[in-house]
Coordinates of C-alpha atoms and ligand atoms in Angstrom, one line a residue:
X76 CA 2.8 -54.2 5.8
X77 CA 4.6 -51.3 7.9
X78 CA 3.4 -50.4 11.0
X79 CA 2.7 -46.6 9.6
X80 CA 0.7 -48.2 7.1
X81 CA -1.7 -50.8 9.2
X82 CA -1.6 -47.8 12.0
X83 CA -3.4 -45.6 9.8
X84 CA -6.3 -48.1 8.5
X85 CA -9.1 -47.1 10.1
X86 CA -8.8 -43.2 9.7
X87 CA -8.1 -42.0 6.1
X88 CA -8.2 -37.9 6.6
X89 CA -5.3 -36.1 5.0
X90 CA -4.4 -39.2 3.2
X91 CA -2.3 -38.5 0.1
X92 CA -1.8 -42.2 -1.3
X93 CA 1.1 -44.7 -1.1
X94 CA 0.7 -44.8 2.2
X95 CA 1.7 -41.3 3.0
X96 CA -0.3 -38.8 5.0
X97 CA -0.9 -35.1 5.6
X98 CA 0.1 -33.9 9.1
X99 CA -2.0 -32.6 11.7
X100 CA -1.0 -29.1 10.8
X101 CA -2.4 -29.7 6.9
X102 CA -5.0 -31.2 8.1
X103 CA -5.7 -28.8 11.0
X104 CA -5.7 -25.7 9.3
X105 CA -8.8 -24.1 7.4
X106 CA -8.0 -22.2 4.1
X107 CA -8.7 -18.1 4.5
X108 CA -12.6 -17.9 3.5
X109 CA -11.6 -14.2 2.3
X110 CA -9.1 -15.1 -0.3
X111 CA -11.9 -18.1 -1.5
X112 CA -14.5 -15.5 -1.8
X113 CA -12.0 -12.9 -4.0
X114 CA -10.8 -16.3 -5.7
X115 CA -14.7 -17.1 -6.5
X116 CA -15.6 -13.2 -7.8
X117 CA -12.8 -13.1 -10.2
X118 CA -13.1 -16.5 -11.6
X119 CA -17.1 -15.4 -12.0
X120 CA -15.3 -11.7 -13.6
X121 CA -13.0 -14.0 -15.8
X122 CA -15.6 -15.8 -17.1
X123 CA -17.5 -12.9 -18.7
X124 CA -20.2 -12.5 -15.6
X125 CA -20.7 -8.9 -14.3
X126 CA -19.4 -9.6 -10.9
X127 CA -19.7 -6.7 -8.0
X128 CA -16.8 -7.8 -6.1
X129 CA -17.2 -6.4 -2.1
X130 CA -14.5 -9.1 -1.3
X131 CA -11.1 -7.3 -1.6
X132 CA -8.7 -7.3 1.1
X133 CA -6.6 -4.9 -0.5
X134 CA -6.4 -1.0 -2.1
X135 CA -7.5 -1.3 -5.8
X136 CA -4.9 1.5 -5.9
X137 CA -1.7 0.9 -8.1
X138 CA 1.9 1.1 -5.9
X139 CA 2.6 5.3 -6.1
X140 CA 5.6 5.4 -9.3
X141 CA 8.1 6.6 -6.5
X142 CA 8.1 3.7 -4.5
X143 CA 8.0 0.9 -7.9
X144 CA 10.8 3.0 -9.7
X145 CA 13.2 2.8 -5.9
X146 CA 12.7 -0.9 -6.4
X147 CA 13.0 -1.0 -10.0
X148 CA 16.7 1.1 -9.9
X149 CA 17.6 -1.7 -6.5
X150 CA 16.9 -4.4 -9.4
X151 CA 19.2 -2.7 -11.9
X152 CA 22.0 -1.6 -9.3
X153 CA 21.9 -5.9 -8.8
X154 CA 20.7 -5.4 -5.4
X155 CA 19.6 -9.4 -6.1
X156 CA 21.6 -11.0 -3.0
X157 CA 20.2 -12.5 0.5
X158 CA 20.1 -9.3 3.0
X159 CA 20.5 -10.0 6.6
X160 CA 17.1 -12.0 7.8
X161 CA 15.4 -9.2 9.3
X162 CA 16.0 -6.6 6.8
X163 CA 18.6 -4.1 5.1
X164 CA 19.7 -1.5 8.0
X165 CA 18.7 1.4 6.3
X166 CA 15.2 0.3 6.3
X167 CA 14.9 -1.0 10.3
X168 CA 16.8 2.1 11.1
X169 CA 14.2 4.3 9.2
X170 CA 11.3 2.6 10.5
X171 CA 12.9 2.9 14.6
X172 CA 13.2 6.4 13.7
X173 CA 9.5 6.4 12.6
X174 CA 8.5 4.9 15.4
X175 CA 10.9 6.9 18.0
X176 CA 9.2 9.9 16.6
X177 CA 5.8 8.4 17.8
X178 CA 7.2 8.0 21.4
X179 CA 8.8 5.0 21.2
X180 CA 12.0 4.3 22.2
X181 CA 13.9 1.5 20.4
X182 CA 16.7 0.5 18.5
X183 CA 16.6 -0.5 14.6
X184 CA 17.6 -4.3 16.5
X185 CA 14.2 -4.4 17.3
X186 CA 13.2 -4.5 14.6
X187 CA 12.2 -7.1 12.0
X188 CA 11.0 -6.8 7.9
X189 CA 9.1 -10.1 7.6
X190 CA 7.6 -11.5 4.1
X191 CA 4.1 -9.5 4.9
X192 CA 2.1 -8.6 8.1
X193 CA 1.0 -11.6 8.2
X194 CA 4.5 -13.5 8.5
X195 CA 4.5 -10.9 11.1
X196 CA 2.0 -11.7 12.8
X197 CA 2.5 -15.7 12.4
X198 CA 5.9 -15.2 14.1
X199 CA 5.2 -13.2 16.7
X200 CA 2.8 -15.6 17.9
X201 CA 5.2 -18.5 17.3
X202 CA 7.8 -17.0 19.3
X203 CA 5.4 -16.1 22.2
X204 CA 3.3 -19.3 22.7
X205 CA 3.0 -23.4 22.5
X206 CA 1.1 -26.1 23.5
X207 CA -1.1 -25.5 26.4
X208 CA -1.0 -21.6 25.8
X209 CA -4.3 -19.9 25.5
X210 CA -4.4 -16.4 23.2
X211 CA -7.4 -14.0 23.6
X212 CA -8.8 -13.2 20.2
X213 CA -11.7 -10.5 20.4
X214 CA -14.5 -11.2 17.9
X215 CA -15.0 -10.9 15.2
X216 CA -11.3 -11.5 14.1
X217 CA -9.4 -11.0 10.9
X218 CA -9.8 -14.8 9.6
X219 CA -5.6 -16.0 10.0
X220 CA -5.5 -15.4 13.9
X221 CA -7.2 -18.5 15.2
X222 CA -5.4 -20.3 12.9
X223 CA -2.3 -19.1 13.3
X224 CA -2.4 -19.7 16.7
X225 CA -3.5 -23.3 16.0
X226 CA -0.8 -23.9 13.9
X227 CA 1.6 -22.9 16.7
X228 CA -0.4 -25.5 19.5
X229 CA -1.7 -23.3 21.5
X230 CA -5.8 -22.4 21.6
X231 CA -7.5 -19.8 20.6
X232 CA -9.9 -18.2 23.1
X233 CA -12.6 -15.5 21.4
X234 CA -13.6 -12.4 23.2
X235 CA -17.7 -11.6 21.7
X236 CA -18.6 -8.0 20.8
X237 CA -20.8 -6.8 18.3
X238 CA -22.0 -3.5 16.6
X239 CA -23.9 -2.0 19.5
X240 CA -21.0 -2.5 21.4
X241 CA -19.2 -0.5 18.8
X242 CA -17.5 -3.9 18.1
X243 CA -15.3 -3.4 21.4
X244 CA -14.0 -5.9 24.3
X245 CA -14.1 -4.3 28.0
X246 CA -11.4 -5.0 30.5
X247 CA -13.9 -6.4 32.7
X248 CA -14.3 -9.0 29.6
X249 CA -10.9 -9.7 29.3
X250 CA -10.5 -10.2 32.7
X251 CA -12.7 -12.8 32.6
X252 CA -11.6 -14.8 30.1
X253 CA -8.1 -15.0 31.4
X254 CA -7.1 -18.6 32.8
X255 CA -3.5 -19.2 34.3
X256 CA -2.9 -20.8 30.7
X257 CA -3.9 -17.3 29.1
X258 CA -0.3 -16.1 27.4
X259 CA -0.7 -13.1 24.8
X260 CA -3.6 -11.0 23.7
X261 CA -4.6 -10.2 20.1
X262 CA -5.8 -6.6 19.4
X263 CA -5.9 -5.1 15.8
X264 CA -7.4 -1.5 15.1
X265 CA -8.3 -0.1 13.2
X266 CA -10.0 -3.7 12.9
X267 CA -10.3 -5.6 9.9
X268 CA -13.7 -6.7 9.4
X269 CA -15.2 -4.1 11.1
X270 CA -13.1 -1.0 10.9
X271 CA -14.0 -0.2 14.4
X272 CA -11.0 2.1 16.2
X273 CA -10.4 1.7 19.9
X274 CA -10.0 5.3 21.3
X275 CA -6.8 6.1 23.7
X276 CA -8.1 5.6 26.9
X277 CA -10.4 2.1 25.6
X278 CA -7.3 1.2 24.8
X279 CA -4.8 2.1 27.6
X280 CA -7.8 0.1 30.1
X281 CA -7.4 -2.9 28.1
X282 CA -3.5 -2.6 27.8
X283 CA -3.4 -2.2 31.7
X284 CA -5.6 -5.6 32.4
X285 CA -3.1 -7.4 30.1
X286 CA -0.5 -6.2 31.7
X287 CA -2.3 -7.1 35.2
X288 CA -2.8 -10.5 33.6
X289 CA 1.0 -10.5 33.1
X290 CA 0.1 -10.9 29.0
X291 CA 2.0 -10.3 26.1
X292 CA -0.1 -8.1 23.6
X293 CA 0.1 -8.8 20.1
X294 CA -1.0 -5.1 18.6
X295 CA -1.9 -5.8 14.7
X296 CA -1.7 -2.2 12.9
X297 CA -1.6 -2.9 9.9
X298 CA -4.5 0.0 9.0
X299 CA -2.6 2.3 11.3
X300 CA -2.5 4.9 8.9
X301 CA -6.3 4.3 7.1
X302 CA -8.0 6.9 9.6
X303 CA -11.4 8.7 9.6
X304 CA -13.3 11.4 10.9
X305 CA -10.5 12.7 12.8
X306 CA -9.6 9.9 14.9
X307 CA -6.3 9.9 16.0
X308 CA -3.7 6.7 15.6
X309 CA -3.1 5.0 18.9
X310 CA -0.4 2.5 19.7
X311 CA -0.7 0.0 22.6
X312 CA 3.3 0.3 23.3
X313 CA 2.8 3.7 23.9
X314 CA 0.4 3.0 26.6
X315 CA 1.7 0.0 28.4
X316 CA 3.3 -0.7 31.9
X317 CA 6.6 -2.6 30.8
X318 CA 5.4 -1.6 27.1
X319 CA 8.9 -2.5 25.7
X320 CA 8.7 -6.0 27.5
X321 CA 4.7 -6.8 26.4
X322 CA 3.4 -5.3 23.4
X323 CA 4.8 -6.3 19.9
X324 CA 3.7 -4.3 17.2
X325 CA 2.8 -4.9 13.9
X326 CA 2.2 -3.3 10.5
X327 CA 3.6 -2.8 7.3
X328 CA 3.3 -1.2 3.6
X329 CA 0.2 -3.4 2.4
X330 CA -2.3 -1.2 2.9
X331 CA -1.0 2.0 3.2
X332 CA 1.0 2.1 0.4
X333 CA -1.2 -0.3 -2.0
X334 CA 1.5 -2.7 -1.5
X335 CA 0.1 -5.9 -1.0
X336 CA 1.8 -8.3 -3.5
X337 CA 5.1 -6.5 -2.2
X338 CA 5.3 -8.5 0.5
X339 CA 6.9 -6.5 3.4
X340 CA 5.6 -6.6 7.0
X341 CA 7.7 -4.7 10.0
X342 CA 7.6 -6.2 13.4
X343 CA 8.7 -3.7 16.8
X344 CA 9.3 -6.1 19.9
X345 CA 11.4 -6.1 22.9
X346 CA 15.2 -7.2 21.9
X347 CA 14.6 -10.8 23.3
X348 CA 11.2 -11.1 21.3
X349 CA 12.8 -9.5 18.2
X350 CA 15.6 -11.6 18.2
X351 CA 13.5 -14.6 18.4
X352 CA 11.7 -14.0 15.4
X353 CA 14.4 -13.2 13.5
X354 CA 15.5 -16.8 14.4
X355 CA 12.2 -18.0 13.3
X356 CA 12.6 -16.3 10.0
X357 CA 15.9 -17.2 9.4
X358 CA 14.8 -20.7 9.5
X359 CA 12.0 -20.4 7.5
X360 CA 11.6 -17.3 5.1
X361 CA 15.0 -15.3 5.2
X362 CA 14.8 -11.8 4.1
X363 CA 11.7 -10.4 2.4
X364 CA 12.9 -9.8 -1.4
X365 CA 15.8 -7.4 -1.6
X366 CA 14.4 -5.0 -4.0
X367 CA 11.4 -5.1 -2.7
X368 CA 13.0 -3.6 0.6
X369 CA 14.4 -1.0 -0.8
X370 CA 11.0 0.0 -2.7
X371 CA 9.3 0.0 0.8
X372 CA 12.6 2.3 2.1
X373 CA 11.9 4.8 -0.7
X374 CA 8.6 5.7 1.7
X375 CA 11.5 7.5 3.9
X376 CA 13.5 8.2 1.8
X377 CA 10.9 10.6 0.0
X378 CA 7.9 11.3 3.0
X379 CA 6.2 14.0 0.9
X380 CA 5.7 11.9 -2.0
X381 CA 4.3 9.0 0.3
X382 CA 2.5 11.4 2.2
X383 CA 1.1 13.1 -0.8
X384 CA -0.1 9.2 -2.0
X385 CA -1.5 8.5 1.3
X386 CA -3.8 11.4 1.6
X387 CA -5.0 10.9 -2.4
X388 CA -6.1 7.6 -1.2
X389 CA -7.3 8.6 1.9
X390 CA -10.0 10.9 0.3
X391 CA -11.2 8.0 -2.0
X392 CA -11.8 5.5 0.7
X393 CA -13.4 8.1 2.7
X394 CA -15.7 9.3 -0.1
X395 CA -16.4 5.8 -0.3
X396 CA -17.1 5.0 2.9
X397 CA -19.5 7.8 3.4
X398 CA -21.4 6.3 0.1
X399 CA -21.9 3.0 1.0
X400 CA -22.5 3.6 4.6
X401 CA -25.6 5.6 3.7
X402 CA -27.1 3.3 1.5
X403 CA -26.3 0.5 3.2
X404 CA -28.3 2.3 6.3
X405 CA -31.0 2.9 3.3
X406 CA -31.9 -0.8 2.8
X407 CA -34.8 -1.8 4.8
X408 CA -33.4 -4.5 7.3
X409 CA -29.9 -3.7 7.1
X410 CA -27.9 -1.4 9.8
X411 CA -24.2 -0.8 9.0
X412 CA -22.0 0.7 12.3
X413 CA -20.1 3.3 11.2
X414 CA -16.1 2.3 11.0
X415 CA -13.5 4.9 11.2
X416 CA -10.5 2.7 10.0
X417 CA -9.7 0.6 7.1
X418 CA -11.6 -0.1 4.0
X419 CA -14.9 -2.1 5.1
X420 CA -18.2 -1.8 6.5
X421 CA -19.6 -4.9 8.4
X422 CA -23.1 -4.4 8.3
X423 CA -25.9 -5.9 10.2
X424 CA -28.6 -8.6 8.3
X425 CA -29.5 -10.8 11.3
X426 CA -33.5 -9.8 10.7
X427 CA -33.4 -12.0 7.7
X428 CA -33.0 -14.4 9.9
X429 CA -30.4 -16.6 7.5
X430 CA -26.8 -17.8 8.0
X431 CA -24.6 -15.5 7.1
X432 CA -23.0 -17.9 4.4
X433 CA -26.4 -18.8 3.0
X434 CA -26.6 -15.2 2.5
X435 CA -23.4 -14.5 1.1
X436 CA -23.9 -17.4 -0.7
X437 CA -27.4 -16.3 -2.8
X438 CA -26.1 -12.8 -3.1
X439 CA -23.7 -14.2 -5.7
X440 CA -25.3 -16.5 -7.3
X441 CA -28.6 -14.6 -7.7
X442 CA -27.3 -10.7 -8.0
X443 CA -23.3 -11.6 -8.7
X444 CA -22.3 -9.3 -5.6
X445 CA -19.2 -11.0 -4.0
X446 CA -19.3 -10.3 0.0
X447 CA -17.8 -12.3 3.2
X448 CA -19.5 -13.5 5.6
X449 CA -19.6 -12.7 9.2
X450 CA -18.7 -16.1 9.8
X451 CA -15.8 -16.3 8.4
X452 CA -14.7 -13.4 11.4
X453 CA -16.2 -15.4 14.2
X454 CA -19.7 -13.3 14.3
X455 CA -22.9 -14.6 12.5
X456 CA -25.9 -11.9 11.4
X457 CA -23.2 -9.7 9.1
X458 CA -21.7 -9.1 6.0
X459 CA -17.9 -7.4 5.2
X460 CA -17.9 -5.5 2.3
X461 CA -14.8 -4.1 1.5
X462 CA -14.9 -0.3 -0.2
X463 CA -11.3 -1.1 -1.5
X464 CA -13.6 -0.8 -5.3
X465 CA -14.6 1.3 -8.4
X466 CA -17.4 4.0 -7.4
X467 CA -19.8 2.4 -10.2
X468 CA -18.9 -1.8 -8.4
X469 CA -19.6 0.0 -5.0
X470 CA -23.2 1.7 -7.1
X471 CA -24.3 -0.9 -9.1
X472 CA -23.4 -3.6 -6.0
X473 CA -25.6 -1.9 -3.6
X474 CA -28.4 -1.3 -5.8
X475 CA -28.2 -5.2 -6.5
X476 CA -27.6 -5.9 -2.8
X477 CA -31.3 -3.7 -1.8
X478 CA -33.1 -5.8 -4.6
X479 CA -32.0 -9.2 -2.7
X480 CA -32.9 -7.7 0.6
X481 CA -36.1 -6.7 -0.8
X482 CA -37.0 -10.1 -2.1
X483 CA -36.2 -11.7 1.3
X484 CA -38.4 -12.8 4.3
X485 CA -37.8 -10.6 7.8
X486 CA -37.9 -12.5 11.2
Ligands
LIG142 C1 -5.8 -7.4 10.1 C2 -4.7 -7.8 9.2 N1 -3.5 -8.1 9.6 C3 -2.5 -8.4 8.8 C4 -2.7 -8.5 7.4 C5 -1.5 -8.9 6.6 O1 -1.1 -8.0 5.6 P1 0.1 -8.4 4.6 O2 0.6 -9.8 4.9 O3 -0.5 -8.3 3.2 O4 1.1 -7.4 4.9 C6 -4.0 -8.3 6.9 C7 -4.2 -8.5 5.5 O5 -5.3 -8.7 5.0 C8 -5.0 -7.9 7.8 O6 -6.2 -7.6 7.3

């Protein structure tokens, strides 16, 4: 018997038969809880039950007909071949110009069209830590972080907040928590689950203790442009000592544009950063889809249609918001904090007194309303509901969700 084989005998995890065996990465990683709990609604939905579905990570908006019929003339002009790894120039020169319009100041070599934010994301923490690297991760987190930066070796450290705290780390907390092995820090607002916004000035304190810390800051903005009440976008490169050096920012047409099965994420770094990722993709991915590209470059290309699609969406979610905020505040034991960014609430249900999963868990099976739970973000006692649905789901789901909070205990 080989030595791989009698090695292995007493420990069968990740085993996959014959002898062969799952590596630690497989068997390291947990699957997203958000996609399982969208996967779980619409196999419930396909299977004739009237499912209120408070799971969606994404607009239930179609792709605006400007952007689909860009990528639909790429497709017929046989624009079908490998583009260079981190995107067509048009489109990285169009998003610099964006940017540079912001206040930035870069060139389109910095930056890089990755298969989605979250290959975005995944990259730039591959190309910035390792084994033996700790990454501050404020709580609660959008569900890949931790496991993205497990994947790449290095630990995951989580930064507590919660809704009285307007879901907000301090720099005296960060401060804290960084060790000598503390590498990059993870911020993302508006925040997905909670839709909290960090104002300027939050943000500018907790930019400058990174950058005391000597930190690169991983800024996630993929909501950047889903805003409320009046709250103005703010980007951490903009506020930075050595910015162009620390922060690399993320974002991307997912959300803004109803995008999501598009697949195109756009990463802004330093040129040393950018280039590394680009090496990473070219190793792994390649280009996002070609067409695709030049559907997401069609948002330039045409600003007062995007703008125009933007804002019709805009009023929906807000409308929405509004709507289940208030009755979500209505349901004896619940209090929801009021997010300004994004499409979710994350409301409070600690004085039930019951694991958030249990929770979740009931809810569907006993009223069919799909929500996560605020485990699955790293912060027990709440819910995410995602607004990202019909005005008669959001309705009919909250109706059914104040009937199961009826019929349950309080501590
Ligand atoms: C906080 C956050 N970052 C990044 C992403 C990735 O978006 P995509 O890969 O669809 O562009 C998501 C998607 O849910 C998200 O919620």
């Amino acid at each position: 018997m080989s030595e791989r084989l009698t090695s292995s005998n007493n420990d069968t995890a990740g085993d996959t038969g014959a002898g062969c065996r799952l590596s630690p990465w497989a068997r390291g990683v947990s699957p997203s809880p958000t996609l399982a709990v969208d996967a779980r609604a619409k196999a419930l939905a396909a299977a004739g039950k009237d499912v209120c579905g408070f799971g969606a990570g994404e607009p239930d908006f179609d792709t605006p007909q400007f952007i689909k019929d860009a990528a639909a003339k790429a497709l017929a002009d046989g624009r079908t071949k490998y583009t260079p790894t981190p995107g067509i120039l048009p489109l990285r020169k169009a998003l610099a110009d964006a940017y540079n319009a912001l206040g930035f100041a870069i060139e389109p070599s910095q930056v890089v069209v990755s298969p989605g934010g979250k290959m975005s994301c995944y990259l730039a923490i591959l190309a910035t830590v390792g084994p033996g690297d700790e990454v501050l991760i404020p709580a609660p987190y959008w569900v890949s972080y931790p496991e993205m930066v497990k994947l790449a070796g290095a630990t995951p450290k989580f930064l507590p907040t919660d809704d009285k705290g307007g879901f907000k780390i301090t720099p005296a907390q960060l401060r804290a928590a960084v060790t000598p092995r503390t590498r990059l820090l993870i911020l993302n607002s508006p925040s997905n689950p909670t839709g909290a916004v960090y104002s300027g000035a939050e943000l500018r304190a907790l930019v400058e203790a990174a950058a005391a810390a000597g930190l690169f800051i991983l800024s996630d903005e993929i909501y950047e442009h889903l805003l409320y009440d009046d709250v103005a976008p703010t980007h951490p490169a903009l506020l930075a000592r050595d910015a162009a050096e620390r922060v690399i920012t993320v974002s991307g047409f997912a959300k803004t544009y109803a995008m999501t099965g598009w697949r195109v994420g756009t990463l802004v770094a330093s040129k040393p950063v950018a280039a590394a990722v680009a090496d990473l993709q070219s190793q792994t991915t390649s280009n996002v889809t070609t067409f695709a590209q030049y559907g997401a470059l069609a948002v330039f290309e045409r600003p007062d249609l995007a703008r125009a699609a933007l804002d019709a969406m805009l009023e929906r979610f807000n409308k929405r918001r509004m709507r289940l905020y208030n009755a979500l505040n209505n349901i004896a034991g619940v209090t929801c904090f009021r997010s300004q960014g994004a499409f979710y609430l994350f409301p409070n249900i600690s004085s039930f007194g019951i694991p958030s999963a249990e929770f979740c868990a009931r809810l569907l099976d006993e009223e069919l309303v799909a929500a996560v739970p605020g485990s699955a973000f790293g912060a027990e006692g709440y819910l995410r509901l995602s607004y990202a649905t019909s005005d008669a789901v959001l309705d009919k789901g909250v109706r059914r969700l104040e009937a199961f909070c009826n019929r349950l205990p309080r501590k």
